PDB file of C-alpha atoms in Angstrom:
ATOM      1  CA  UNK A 475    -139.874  68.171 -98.923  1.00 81.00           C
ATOM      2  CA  UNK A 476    -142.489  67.761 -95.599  1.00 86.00           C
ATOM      3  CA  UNK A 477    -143.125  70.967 -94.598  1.00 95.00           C
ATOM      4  CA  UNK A 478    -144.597  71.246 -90.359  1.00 95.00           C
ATOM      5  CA  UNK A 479    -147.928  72.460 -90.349  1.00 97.00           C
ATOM      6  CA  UNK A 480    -148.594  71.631 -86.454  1.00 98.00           C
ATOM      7  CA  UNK A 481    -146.254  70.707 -83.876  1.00 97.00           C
ATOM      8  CA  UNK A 482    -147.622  70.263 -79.817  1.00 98.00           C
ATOM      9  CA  UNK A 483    -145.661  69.376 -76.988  1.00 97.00           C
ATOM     10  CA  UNK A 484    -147.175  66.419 -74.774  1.00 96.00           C
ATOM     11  CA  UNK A 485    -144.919  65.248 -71.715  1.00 93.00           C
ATOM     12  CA  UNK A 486    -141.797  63.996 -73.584  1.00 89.00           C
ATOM     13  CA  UNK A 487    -142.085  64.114 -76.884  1.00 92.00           C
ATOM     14  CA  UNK A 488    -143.357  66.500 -79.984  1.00 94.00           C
ATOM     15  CA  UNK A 489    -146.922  65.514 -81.828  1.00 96.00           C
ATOM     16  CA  UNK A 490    -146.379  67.038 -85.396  1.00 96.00           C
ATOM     17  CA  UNK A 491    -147.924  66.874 -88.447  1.00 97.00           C
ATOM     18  CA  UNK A 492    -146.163  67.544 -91.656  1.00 96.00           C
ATOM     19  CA  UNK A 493    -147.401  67.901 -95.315  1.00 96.00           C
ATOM     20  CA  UNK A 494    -145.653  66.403 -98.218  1.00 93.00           C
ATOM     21  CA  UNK A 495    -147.895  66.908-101.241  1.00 93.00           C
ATOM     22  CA  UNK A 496    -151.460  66.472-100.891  1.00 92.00           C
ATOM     23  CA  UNK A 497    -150.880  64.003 -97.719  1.00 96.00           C
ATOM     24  CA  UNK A 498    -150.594  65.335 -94.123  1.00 98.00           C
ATOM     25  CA  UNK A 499    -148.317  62.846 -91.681  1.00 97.00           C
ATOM     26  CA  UNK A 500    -149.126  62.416 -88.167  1.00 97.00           C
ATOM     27  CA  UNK A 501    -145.938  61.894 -85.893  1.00 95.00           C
ATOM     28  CA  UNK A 502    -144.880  61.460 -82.332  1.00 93.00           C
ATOM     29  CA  UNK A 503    -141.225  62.512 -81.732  1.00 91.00           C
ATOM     30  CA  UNK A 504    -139.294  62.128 -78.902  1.00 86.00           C
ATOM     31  CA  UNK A 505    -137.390  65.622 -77.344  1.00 84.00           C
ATOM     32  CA  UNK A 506    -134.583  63.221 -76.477  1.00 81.00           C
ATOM     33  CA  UNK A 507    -134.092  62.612 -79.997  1.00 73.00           C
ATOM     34  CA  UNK A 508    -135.376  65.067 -82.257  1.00 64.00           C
ATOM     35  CA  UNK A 509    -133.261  64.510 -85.530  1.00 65.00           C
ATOM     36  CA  UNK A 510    -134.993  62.499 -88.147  1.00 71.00           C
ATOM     37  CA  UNK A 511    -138.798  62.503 -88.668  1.00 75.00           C
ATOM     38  CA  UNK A 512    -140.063  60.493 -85.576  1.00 84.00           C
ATOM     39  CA  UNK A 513    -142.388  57.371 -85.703  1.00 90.00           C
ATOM     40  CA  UNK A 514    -145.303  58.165 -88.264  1.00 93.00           C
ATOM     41  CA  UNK A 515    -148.344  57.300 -87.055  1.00 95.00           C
ATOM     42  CA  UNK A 516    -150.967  58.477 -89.785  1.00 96.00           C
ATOM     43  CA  UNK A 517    -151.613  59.745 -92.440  1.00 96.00           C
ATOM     44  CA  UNK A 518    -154.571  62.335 -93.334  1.00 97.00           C
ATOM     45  CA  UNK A 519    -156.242  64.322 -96.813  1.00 96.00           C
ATOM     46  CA  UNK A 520    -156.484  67.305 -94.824  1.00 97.00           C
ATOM     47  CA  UNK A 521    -154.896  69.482 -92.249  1.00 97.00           C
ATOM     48  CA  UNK A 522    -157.581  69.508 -90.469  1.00 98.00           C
ATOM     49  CA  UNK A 523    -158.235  66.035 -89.736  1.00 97.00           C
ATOM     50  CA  UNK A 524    -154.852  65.577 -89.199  1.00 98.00           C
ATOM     51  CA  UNK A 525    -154.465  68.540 -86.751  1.00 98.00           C
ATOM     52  CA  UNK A 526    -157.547  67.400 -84.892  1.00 97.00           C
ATOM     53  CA  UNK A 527    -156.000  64.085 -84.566  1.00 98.00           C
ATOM     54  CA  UNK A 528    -152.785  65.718 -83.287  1.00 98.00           C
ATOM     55  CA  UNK A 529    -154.527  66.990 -80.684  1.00 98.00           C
ATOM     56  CA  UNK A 530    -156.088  64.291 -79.860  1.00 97.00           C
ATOM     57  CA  UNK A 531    -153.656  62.039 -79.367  1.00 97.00           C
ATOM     58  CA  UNK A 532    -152.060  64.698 -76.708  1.00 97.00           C
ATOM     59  CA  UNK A 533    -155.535  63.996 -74.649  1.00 97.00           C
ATOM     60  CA  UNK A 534    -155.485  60.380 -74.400  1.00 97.00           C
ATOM     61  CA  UNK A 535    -151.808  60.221 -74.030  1.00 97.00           C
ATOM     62  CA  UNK A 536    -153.055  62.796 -71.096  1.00 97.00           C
ATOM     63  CA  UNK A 537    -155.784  60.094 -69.555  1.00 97.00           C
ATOM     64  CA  UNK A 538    -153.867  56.981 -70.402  1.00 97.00           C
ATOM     65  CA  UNK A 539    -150.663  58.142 -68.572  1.00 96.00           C
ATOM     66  CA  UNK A 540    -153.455  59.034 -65.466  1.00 95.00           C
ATOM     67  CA  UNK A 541    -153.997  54.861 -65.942  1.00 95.00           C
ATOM     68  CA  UNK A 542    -150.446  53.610 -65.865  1.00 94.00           C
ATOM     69  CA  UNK A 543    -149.475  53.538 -69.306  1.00 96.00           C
ATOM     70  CA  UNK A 544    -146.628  55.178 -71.506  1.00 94.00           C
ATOM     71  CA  UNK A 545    -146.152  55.911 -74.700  1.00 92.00           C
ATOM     72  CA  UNK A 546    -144.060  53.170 -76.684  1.00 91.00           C
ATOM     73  CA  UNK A 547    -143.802  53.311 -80.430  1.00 84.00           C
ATOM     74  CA  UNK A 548    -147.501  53.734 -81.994  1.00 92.00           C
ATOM     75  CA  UNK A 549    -149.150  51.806 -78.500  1.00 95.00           C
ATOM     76  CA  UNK A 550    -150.344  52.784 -75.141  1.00 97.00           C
ATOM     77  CA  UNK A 551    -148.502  50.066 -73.130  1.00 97.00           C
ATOM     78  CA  UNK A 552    -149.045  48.972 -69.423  1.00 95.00           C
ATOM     79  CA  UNK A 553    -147.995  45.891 -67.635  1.00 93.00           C
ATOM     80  CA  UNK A 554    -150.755  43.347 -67.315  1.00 91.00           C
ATOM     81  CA  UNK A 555    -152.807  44.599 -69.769  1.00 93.00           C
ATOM     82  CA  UNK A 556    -153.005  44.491 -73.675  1.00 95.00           C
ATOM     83  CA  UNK A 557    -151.534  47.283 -75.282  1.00 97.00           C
ATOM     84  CA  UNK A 558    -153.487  50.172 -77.821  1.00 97.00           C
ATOM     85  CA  UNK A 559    -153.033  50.325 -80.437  1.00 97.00           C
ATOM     86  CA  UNK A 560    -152.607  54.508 -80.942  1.00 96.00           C
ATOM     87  CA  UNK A 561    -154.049  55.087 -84.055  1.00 95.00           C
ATOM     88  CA  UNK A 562    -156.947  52.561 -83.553  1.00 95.00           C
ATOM     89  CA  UNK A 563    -157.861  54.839 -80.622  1.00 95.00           C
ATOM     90  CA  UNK A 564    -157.642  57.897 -82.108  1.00 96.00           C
ATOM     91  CA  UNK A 565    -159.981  56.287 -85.127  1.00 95.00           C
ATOM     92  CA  UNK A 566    -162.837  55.678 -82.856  1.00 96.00           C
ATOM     93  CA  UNK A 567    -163.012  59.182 -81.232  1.00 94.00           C
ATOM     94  CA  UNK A 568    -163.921  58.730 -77.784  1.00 96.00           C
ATOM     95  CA  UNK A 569    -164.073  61.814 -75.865  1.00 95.00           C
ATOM     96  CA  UNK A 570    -162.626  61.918 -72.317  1.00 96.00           C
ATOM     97  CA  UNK A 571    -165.323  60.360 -70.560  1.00 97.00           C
ATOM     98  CA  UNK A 572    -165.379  57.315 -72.768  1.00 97.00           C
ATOM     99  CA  UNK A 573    -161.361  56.504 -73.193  1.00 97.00           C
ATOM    100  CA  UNK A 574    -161.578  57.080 -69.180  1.00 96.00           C
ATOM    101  CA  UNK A 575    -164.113  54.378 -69.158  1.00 95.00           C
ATOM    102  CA  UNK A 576    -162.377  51.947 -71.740  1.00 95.00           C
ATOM    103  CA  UNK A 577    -159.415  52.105 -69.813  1.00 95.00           C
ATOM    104  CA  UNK A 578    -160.947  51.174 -66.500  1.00 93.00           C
ATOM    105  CA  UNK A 579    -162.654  48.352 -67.839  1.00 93.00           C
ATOM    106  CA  UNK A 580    -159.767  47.097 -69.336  1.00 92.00           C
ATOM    107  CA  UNK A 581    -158.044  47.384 -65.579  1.00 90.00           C
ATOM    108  CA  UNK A 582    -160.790  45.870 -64.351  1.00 91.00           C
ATOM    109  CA  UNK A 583    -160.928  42.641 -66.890  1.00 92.00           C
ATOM    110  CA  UNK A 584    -157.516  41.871 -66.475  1.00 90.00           C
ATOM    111  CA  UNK A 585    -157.466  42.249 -62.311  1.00 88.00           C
ATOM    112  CA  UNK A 586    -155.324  45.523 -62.257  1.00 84.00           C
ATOM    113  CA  UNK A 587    -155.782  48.082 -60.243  1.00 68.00           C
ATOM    114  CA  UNK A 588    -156.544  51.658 -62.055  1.00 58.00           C
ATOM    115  CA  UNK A 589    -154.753  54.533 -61.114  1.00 57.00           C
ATOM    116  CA  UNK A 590    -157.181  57.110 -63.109  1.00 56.00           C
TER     117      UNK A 590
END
Protein backbone atom coordinates (compact mmCIF):
# COMPACT_ATOMS: atom_id res chain seq x y z
CA UNK A 1 0.00 0.00 0.00
CA UNK A 2 1.56 3.84 -0.93
CA UNK A 3 1.27 5.62 1.97
CA UNK A 4 1.36 10.07 1.35
CA UNK A 5 4.26 11.41 2.89
CA UNK A 6 3.90 15.06 1.19
CA UNK A 7 1.13 16.49 -0.61
CA UNK A 8 1.32 20.59 -1.90
CA UNK A 9 -1.18 22.39 -3.68
CA UNK A 10 0.15 24.33 -6.91
CA UNK A 11 -2.63 26.18 -9.06
CA UNK A 12 -4.78 23.18 -10.15
CA UNK A 13 -3.57 20.25 -9.18
CA UNK A 14 -1.93 18.29 -5.96
CA UNK A 15 2.14 17.55 -6.04
CA UNK A 16 2.38 14.38 -3.74
CA UNK A 17 4.75 12.04 -2.95
CA UNK A 18 3.90 8.64 -1.71
CA UNK A 19 6.06 5.74 -0.30
CA UNK A 20 5.55 2.18 -1.21
CA UNK A 21 8.44 0.22 0.29
CA UNK A 22 11.76 1.62 0.19
CA UNK A 23 10.76 3.86 -3.05
CA UNK A 24 9.19 7.36 -2.70
CA UNK A 25 6.81 8.37 -5.97
CA UNK A 26 6.63 11.79 -7.17
CA UNK A 27 3.08 12.74 -8.61
CA UNK A 28 1.13 15.60 -10.04
CA UNK A 29 -2.67 15.17 -9.60
CA UNK A 30 -5.23 17.07 -10.90
CA UNK A 31 -8.13 18.60 -8.15
CA UNK A 32 -10.56 17.99 -11.00
CA UNK A 33 -9.89 14.46 -10.76
CA UNK A 34 -8.49 13.29 -7.68
CA UNK A 35 -9.41 9.46 -7.64
CA UNK A 36 -6.65 7.21 -8.72
CA UNK A 37 -2.93 7.97 -8.14
CA UNK A 38 -2.26 10.83 -10.71
CA UNK A 39 0.54 10.84 -13.41
CA UNK A 40 3.87 9.59 -11.67
CA UNK A 41 6.53 11.53 -12.46
CA UNK A 42 9.57 10.10 -10.34
CA UNK A 43 10.71 8.12 -8.38
CA UNK A 44 13.26 8.78 -5.33
CA UNK A 45 15.46 6.52 -2.36
CA UNK A 46 14.55 9.04 0.04
CA UNK A 47 11.91 11.33 1.30
CA UNK A 48 13.90 13.86 1.19
CA UNK A 49 14.95 14.05 -2.26
CA UNK A 50 11.71 13.35 -3.22
CA UNK A 51 10.08 16.08 -1.03
CA UNK A 52 12.64 18.57 -2.24
CA UNK A 53 11.72 17.70 -5.68
CA UNK A 54 8.02 18.16 -4.80
CA UNK A 55 8.66 21.39 -4.04
CA UNK A 56 10.39 22.11 -6.66
CA UNK A 57 8.39 21.32 -9.22
CA UNK A 58 5.62 23.79 -7.52
CA UNK A 59 8.42 26.68 -8.31
CA UNK A 60 8.97 26.17 -11.86
CA UNK A 61 5.45 25.27 -12.52
CA UNK A 62 5.28 28.91 -10.64
CA UNK A 63 7.90 30.68 -13.31
CA UNK A 64 6.93 28.64 -16.31
CA UNK A 65 3.18 29.52 -16.02
CA UNK A 66 4.72 33.48 -15.62
CA UNK A 67 6.15 32.37 -19.45
CA UNK A 68 3.04 31.03 -21.08
CA UNK A 69 3.14 27.52 -20.40
CA UNK A 70 0.80 24.89 -18.60
CA UNK A 71 1.14 21.94 -17.15
CA UNK A 72 0.27 18.87 -19.52
CA UNK A 73 1.09 15.35 -18.47
CA UNK A 74 4.94 15.20 -17.25
CA UNK A 75 5.83 18.58 -19.79
CA UNK A 76 5.79 22.27 -19.56
CA UNK A 77 3.99 22.97 -22.89
CA UNK A 78 3.63 26.35 -24.81
CA UNK A 79 2.70 27.03 -28.34
CA UNK A 80 5.67 27.72 -30.55
CA UNK A 81 8.08 26.38 -28.49
CA UNK A 82 9.42 22.81 -27.60
CA UNK A 83 7.98 21.41 -24.68
CA UNK A 84 10.01 20.29 -21.04
CA UNK A 85 10.32 17.76 -20.29
CA UNK A 86 9.28 18.00 -16.19
CA UNK A 87 11.43 15.71 -14.69
CA UNK A 88 14.48 16.61 -16.91
CA UNK A 89 14.05 20.08 -15.35
CA UNK A 90 13.71 19.25 -12.06
CA UNK A 91 17.08 16.90 -12.58
CA UNK A 92 19.21 19.81 -13.41
CA UNK A 93 18.25 22.08 -10.43
CA UNK A 94 18.18 25.46 -11.63
CA UNK A 95 17.19 27.91 -9.13
CA UNK A 96 14.78 30.73 -10.08
CA UNK A 97 17.09 32.92 -11.71
CA UNK A 98 18.36 30.29 -14.08
CA UNK A 99 14.86 28.42 -15.21
CA UNK A 100 13.79 32.31 -15.64
CA UNK A 101 16.67 32.61 -17.95
CA UNK A 102 16.25 29.17 -19.84
CA UNK A 103 12.88 30.01 -20.51
CA UNK A 104 13.53 33.38 -22.06
CA UNK A 105 16.05 32.13 -24.24
CA UNK A 106 14.01 29.56 -25.40
CA UNK A 107 11.25 32.52 -26.27
CA UNK A 108 13.75 34.24 -27.72
CA UNK A 109 15.23 31.29 -30.17
CA UNK A 110 12.05 30.40 -31.40
CA UNK A 111 10.72 34.31 -32.09
CA UNK A 112 8.08 34.32 -29.20
CA UNK A 113 7.44 36.85 -27.20
CA UNK A 114 8.01 36.15 -23.22
CA UNK A 115 5.52 37.01 -20.89
CA UNK A 116 7.90 36.48 -17.64
Amino acid sequence: MMTVKYRIECFECDIVVRQKDEAHTLSIQSRKTPLGNGNRLAEYASEQEAVHAADQLCQSYTIAREFGYHLSGGEFVRDGVPSIEVVSLLNQELDASDLKSLLNREAIKHGIQQTG
